[in-house]
Amino acid sequence: MKLRSIIGGLALMLTSSMAAHAADPVKFALCYDLSKAYTFVTPQVAQAAKDYADILNAKGGLEGHPIEVIVQDHGNEPQRGIECYERLKREGVMVFDMLSTPVSRAVLPRVMKDGNILMQSLAGRGDAVDGDVFKWVFPIGPTYWGQAANDVGYIKQQSKGSLKGVKIAFVYVDYPFGQEPIGIMKTLAQKEGFDLQLFPYPLPGNDQASAWTQVRRFNPDWIISWSLSNMHVIASREMKRNGISLEKYIGVNWFNEVDIKNIGADAAKGMKRGTNVAGGSTQPLVQEIIKELYDKGKGNGDRKHLEDVYYNTGLAIWSIGFEGARLAIKKDGWPLTPQKLKDGLESIKGFDANGLMAPVTVTASDHGGGGKTRIEMWDGAKWVPQTDWIASFPEEVWSVVKEQSAAYAKSDANK
Amino acid sequence: MLFRQAGILHTNYAQDRALFPIPADRWMIGGLLLLAAAAPFYMSTLYLSSYMLPWLVWTAAALGLNLILGWAGQFHLGYAAVMGIGAYAAVHAQRNGVPWEIAIVLAGLTAAVIGSVFAFAALRVKGLYLALSTLALQFVMDWTISHVPAISGGTQATLQAPDIRILGQAVTSDAGLYYVALVWCVLVTTFMLNLRRTALGRALVAVREKDYAAAVIGVNSFYFKLVAFATSSFIAGVGGAILIGTFYHAVTPEQFSVDVSIQALAMVIVGGLGSIIGSYFGAGFILLMPGVMNAFISWLTTQFGFSLGIETLAHLPHALYGALIIGFLLIEPLGLGKIYGNIRDYLLVWPFGYVKK
């Protein structure tokens, strides 16, 4: 009896250790809101993650370990996001992304306590780029502060290096997402001497009429707009109505091809957006995915999403995530731990996924990867880059970041 | 057979008015309490921390809403906002060095005061108008929290909650937090069970049935409505503080938004107005069913090997979940609590179904 159990135990150990060598997958959890507020972006991002994982797996995965992408819906409800995190963490997942500001905020205390990786590009606390305070959070990509600063940097280029007397309108939806850049805009207005006015409009953003009549009276040279998807469509309509040229409009990165189609490809000519990824399906990486997957009917979703900039956003987020894991295995070997993954992500240097996005260099203190964006203009058929990848006013941006993260560090120490 | 009633003779008033006159009920409650108390020993930490704990906290909150909605008959569409007031009050108090035990009482009192201030204005109107006034409370709170950095904690609008400390001892383990939630839920349940047989409870029911009629028999309906608002707000405030302390560990405005108010309302309506066990069922159903449905559908797809798109996979559980709510309410408009009541009534006299219940 005893002998048999020992043999059984040995056999079990042998098979399990063999399996570990053969094909232990690296798991990534995409706890996304696929059914409520973020549906304008999550399906494309999840599809991109799965597509890219398939491409890498066909080439042998991450140093021999296949990628497993787990997608689960949390409906933008914090408690379901926490459930997703708690469940998957016990299934051996170490890298999470929530892609929702409320859920990221709710999960953050747990992630910091447990020491797991939270990727939260373009969602959640912006000050989490401060890797010294937020050790386990990687909001790779620009913060909203950085993006706003880059927009101002572009306007400065356009105004021949001086912003004195330039009138900039900041139009935003009046809740935390829209309010976030106000601080940095005010700081920059003081430093650069441009004339800044704020124009909030209420959620859900279907009625912006009063904001835009005020914008008309202000008669700005440029308009920076913090709006989400369809709000841009409403904004363009109000601009037409008030006789404001669309060429003055610079949108935040949540402005995609679907919105352009809703405005009308011709009517939208001249509108601009800030972005950290190149749009369109002409990028080499997207072309490879089309050739290897979609032409063979093996894509992970609707082919029309490939034209959408949010697909590229997803590719950008997850190519960085996968690259970080690859570096981690290469440097420190299998089995992975969150600490190794963290080191892997922090050793990413000048990575741009074959020209898909702004080059990213992550360090232990900068988890944002540099925060570069560029301005693109819609020319009636495609997005035309107006600048290189730029990161303007880094000192001002970092002083905002440091101020906020210090407040977090203080409240965390008070526990 | 199960609920044998033969031989139960009440020889004094105290026995007659006992909470559970039938022994079977007492045994069941005792058994459930034992199971609940022993949960950390047989349940995985996942189930304990992600299912049981939020379920208990939300049940307590739903009971508070049931007090105002089910007992006093007053609509409340801003319940989550009241919970939020409590949560913010407790976190701010704790961050300023107030011990947790006092902070949650402060949370309850703050919520009760603000909730009643709104009630003063709201109680001049009835029915749908009252529903709208309480909805206004929700939006006023949302706006205040997001526009006053001193409350919300700056542009990030997140305040890290200090750990719960009971008598100076930090509670951080899953089991410890679970017991905090369990004790709170048992306290609220006991209060609600006893409310039914007090003068206050009977007055509330009189107000619910018809406030003019209540006034005629000498029940000051305005006073009792106000008491109902204050009491339910107190429970909501403490509930919000406990929700933050045991589950979220950080407070943000979205955790107490209008959607959450609607969810709380759904818990009470699906569970059953004025039903205590219904609040347990309702909270469990509304809170846990979407996750369970999600897991069930993904299990089905892997079991039968058909692949669904990411989006279909996310929306299908919602459709099923909605259909279930409609189904339950069609079968029994008085909610899940009433379904349980029907089954119990049937078993009370089983196998003699022809006995008049």
mmCIF file of C-alpha atoms in Angstrom, chain A residues 34-36 39 43 46-47 50 71-75 77-80 82-83 86-88 90 101-102 105-106 108-110 113 124-127 145 174-176 179-180 183 300 305 404 407-408 411-412 414-415, chain B residues 44-47 49-51 54 58 95 143 146-147 153-163 165 172 174 246-250 252-255 263 286-288 290-292 294-295 310-311 313-315 318:
data_model
loop_
_atom_site.group_PDB
_atom_site.id
_atom_site.type_symbol
_atom_site.label_atom_id
_atom_site.label_comp_id
_atom_site.label_asym_id
_atom_site.label_seq_id
_atom_site.Cartn_x
_atom_site.Cartn_y
_atom_site.Cartn_z
ATOM 1 C CA LEU A 34 -17.076 43.737 -22.785
ATOM 2 C CA SER A 35 -20.697 44.548 -22.076
ATOM 3 C CA LYS A 36 -21.115 48.065 -20.647
ATOM 4 C CA THR A 39 -17.316 48.288 -25.346
ATOM 5 C CA PRO A 43 -13.384 43.939 -28.248
ATOM 6 C CA ALA A 46 -8.895 41.648 -26.813
ATOM 7 C CA GLN A 47 -8.943 40.562 -30.450
ATOM 8 C CA LYS A 50 -5.396 36.992 -29.121
ATOM 9 C CA VAL A 71 -10.521 37.085 -21.536
ATOM 10 C CA GLN A 72 -13.291 37.644 -19.016
ATOM 11 C CA ASP A 73 -16.052 40.209 -18.843
ATOM 12 C CA HIS A 74 -16.419 42.348 -15.725
ATOM 13 C CA GLY A 75 -19.119 44.700 -16.987
ATOM 14 C CA GLU A 77 -18.337 46.684 -12.090
ATOM 15 C CA PRO A 78 -15.544 46.934 -9.512
ATOM 16 C CA GLN A 79 -16.674 43.887 -7.558
ATOM 17 C CA ARG A 80 -16.677 41.679 -10.651
ATOM 18 C CA ILE A 82 -12.001 42.021 -8.175
ATOM 19 C CA GLU A 83 -13.573 38.586 -8.558
ATOM 20 C CA GLU A 86 -8.886 36.977 -7.276
ATOM 21 C CA ARG A 87 -9.930 33.953 -9.332
ATOM 22 C CA LEU A 88 -7.236 34.194 -11.983
ATOM 23 C CA ARG A 90 -5.128 31.674 -7.952
ATOM 24 C CA THR A 101 -10.646 53.235 -14.738
ATOM 25 C CA PRO A 102 -13.102 52.289 -11.962
ATOM 26 C CA ARG A 105 -8.694 51.727 -9.150
ATOM 27 C CA ALA A 106 -10.552 49.038 -7.241
ATOM 28 C CA LEU A 108 -4.921 48.503 -7.383
ATOM 29 C CA PRO A 109 -4.784 48.103 -3.573
ATOM 30 C CA ARG A 110 -4.886 44.316 -3.965
ATOM 31 C CA LYS A 113 -0.462 44.156 -1.607
ATOM 32 C CA GLY A 124 -6.716 54.152 -14.107
ATOM 33 C CA ARG A 125 -4.432 56.390 -12.075
ATOM 34 C CA GLY A 126 -2.080 58.418 -14.252
ATOM 35 C CA ASP A 127 0.452 58.905 -11.479
ATOM 36 C CA TRP A 145 -1.193 64.809 -18.533
ATOM 37 C CA ASP A 174 -17.120 66.904 -16.787
ATOM 38 C CA TYR A 175 -15.999 63.864 -14.833
ATOM 39 C CA PRO A 176 -12.585 62.646 -13.643
ATOM 40 C CA GLN A 179 -10.902 66.902 -15.530
ATOM 41 C CA GLU A 180 -7.543 65.183 -15.248
ATOM 42 C CA GLY A 183 -3.964 71.019 -13.716
ATOM 43 C CA ASN A 300 -9.934 35.956 -33.587
ATOM 44 C CA HIS A 305 -11.707 45.817 -36.659
ATOM 45 C CA GLN A 404 0.081 62.914 -6.949
ATOM 46 C CA ALA A 407 0.084 61.896 -1.884
ATOM 47 C CA TYR A 408 -0.626 58.202 -2.537
ATOM 48 C CA SER A 411 -1.758 57.740 2.466
ATOM 49 C CA ASP A 412 -0.393 54.231 1.928
ATOM 50 C CA ASN A 414 -0.562 55.919 7.023
ATOM 51 C CA LYS A 415 -2.362 52.595 6.908
ATOM 52 C CA SER B 44 -11.343 28.264 -0.316
ATOM 53 C CA THR B 45 -10.111 31.808 0.173
ATOM 54 C CA LEU B 46 -11.392 32.684 -3.289
ATOM 55 C CA TYR B 47 -14.978 31.831 -2.373
ATOM 56 C CA SER B 49 -13.176 36.734 -0.144
ATOM 57 C CA SER B 50 -14.819 37.190 -3.526
ATOM 58 C CA TYR B 51 -18.270 35.653 -3.056
ATOM 59 C CA PRO B 54 -19.447 40.836 -0.665
ATOM 60 C CA TRP B 58 -24.566 43.633 0.326
ATOM 61 C CA ARG B 95 -7.233 58.915 8.190
ATOM 62 C CA TRP B 143 -21.376 65.861 -8.193
ATOM 63 C CA SER B 146 -16.226 64.555 -7.865
ATOM 64 C CA HIS B 147 -15.975 68.339 -7.540
ATOM 65 C CA GLY B 153 -8.887 62.974 -2.623
ATOM 66 C CA GLY B 154 -7.764 65.018 -5.639
ATOM 67 C CA THR B 155 -7.918 64.496 -9.394
ATOM 68 C CA GLN B 156 -7.337 60.758 -9.072
ATOM 69 C CA ALA B 157 -10.535 60.639 -6.992
ATOM 70 C CA THR B 158 -9.294 57.629 -5.041
ATOM 71 C CA LEU B 159 -8.695 57.485 -1.330
ATOM 72 C CA GLN B 160 -6.808 54.515 0.052
ATOM 73 C CA ALA B 161 -8.706 53.179 3.036
ATOM 74 C CA PRO B 162 -6.680 52.466 6.173
ATOM 75 C CA ASP B 163 -6.861 48.885 7.439
ATOM 76 C CA ARG B 165 -8.382 47.923 13.355
ATOM 77 C CA THR B 172 -6.064 41.929 7.167
ATOM 78 C CA ASP B 174 -9.415 36.945 4.488
ATOM 79 C CA THR B 246 -13.428 44.719 4.080
ATOM 80 C CA PHE B 247 -13.658 44.549 0.301
ATOM 81 C CA TYR B 248 -12.555 47.534 -1.778
ATOM 82 C CA HIS B 249 -9.753 48.916 0.456
ATOM 83 C CA ALA B 250 -10.006 52.174 -1.518
ATOM 84 C CA THR B 252 -13.853 56.013 -5.380
ATOM 85 C CA PRO B 253 -17.082 57.714 -6.511
ATOM 86 C CA GLU B 254 -17.953 55.006 -9.069
ATOM 87 C CA GLN B 255 -18.382 52.457 -6.303
ATOM 88 C CA GLN B 263 -28.616 47.329 -8.340
ATOM 89 C CA ILE B 286 -28.004 40.282 -8.340
ATOM 90 C CA LEU B 287 -24.425 40.264 -7.114
ATOM 91 C CA LEU B 288 -23.223 36.767 -7.904
ATOM 92 C CA PRO B 290 -23.613 37.509 -13.548
ATOM 93 C CA GLY B 291 -20.323 35.868 -12.551
ATOM 94 C CA VAL B 292 -21.911 32.446 -12.174
ATOM 95 C CA ASN B 294 -20.325 33.837 -17.097
ATOM 96 C CA ALA B 295 -18.557 30.794 -15.701
ATOM 97 C CA ILE B 310 -15.515 37.425 -27.281
ATOM 98 C CA GLU B 311 -18.449 39.790 -27.373
ATOM 99 C CA LEU B 313 -19.549 35.360 -24.752
ATOM 100 C CA ALA B 314 -19.828 38.557 -22.714
ATOM 101 C CA HIS B 315 -23.374 39.438 -23.676
ATOM 102 C CA HIS B 318 -26.464 39.191 -19.428
#
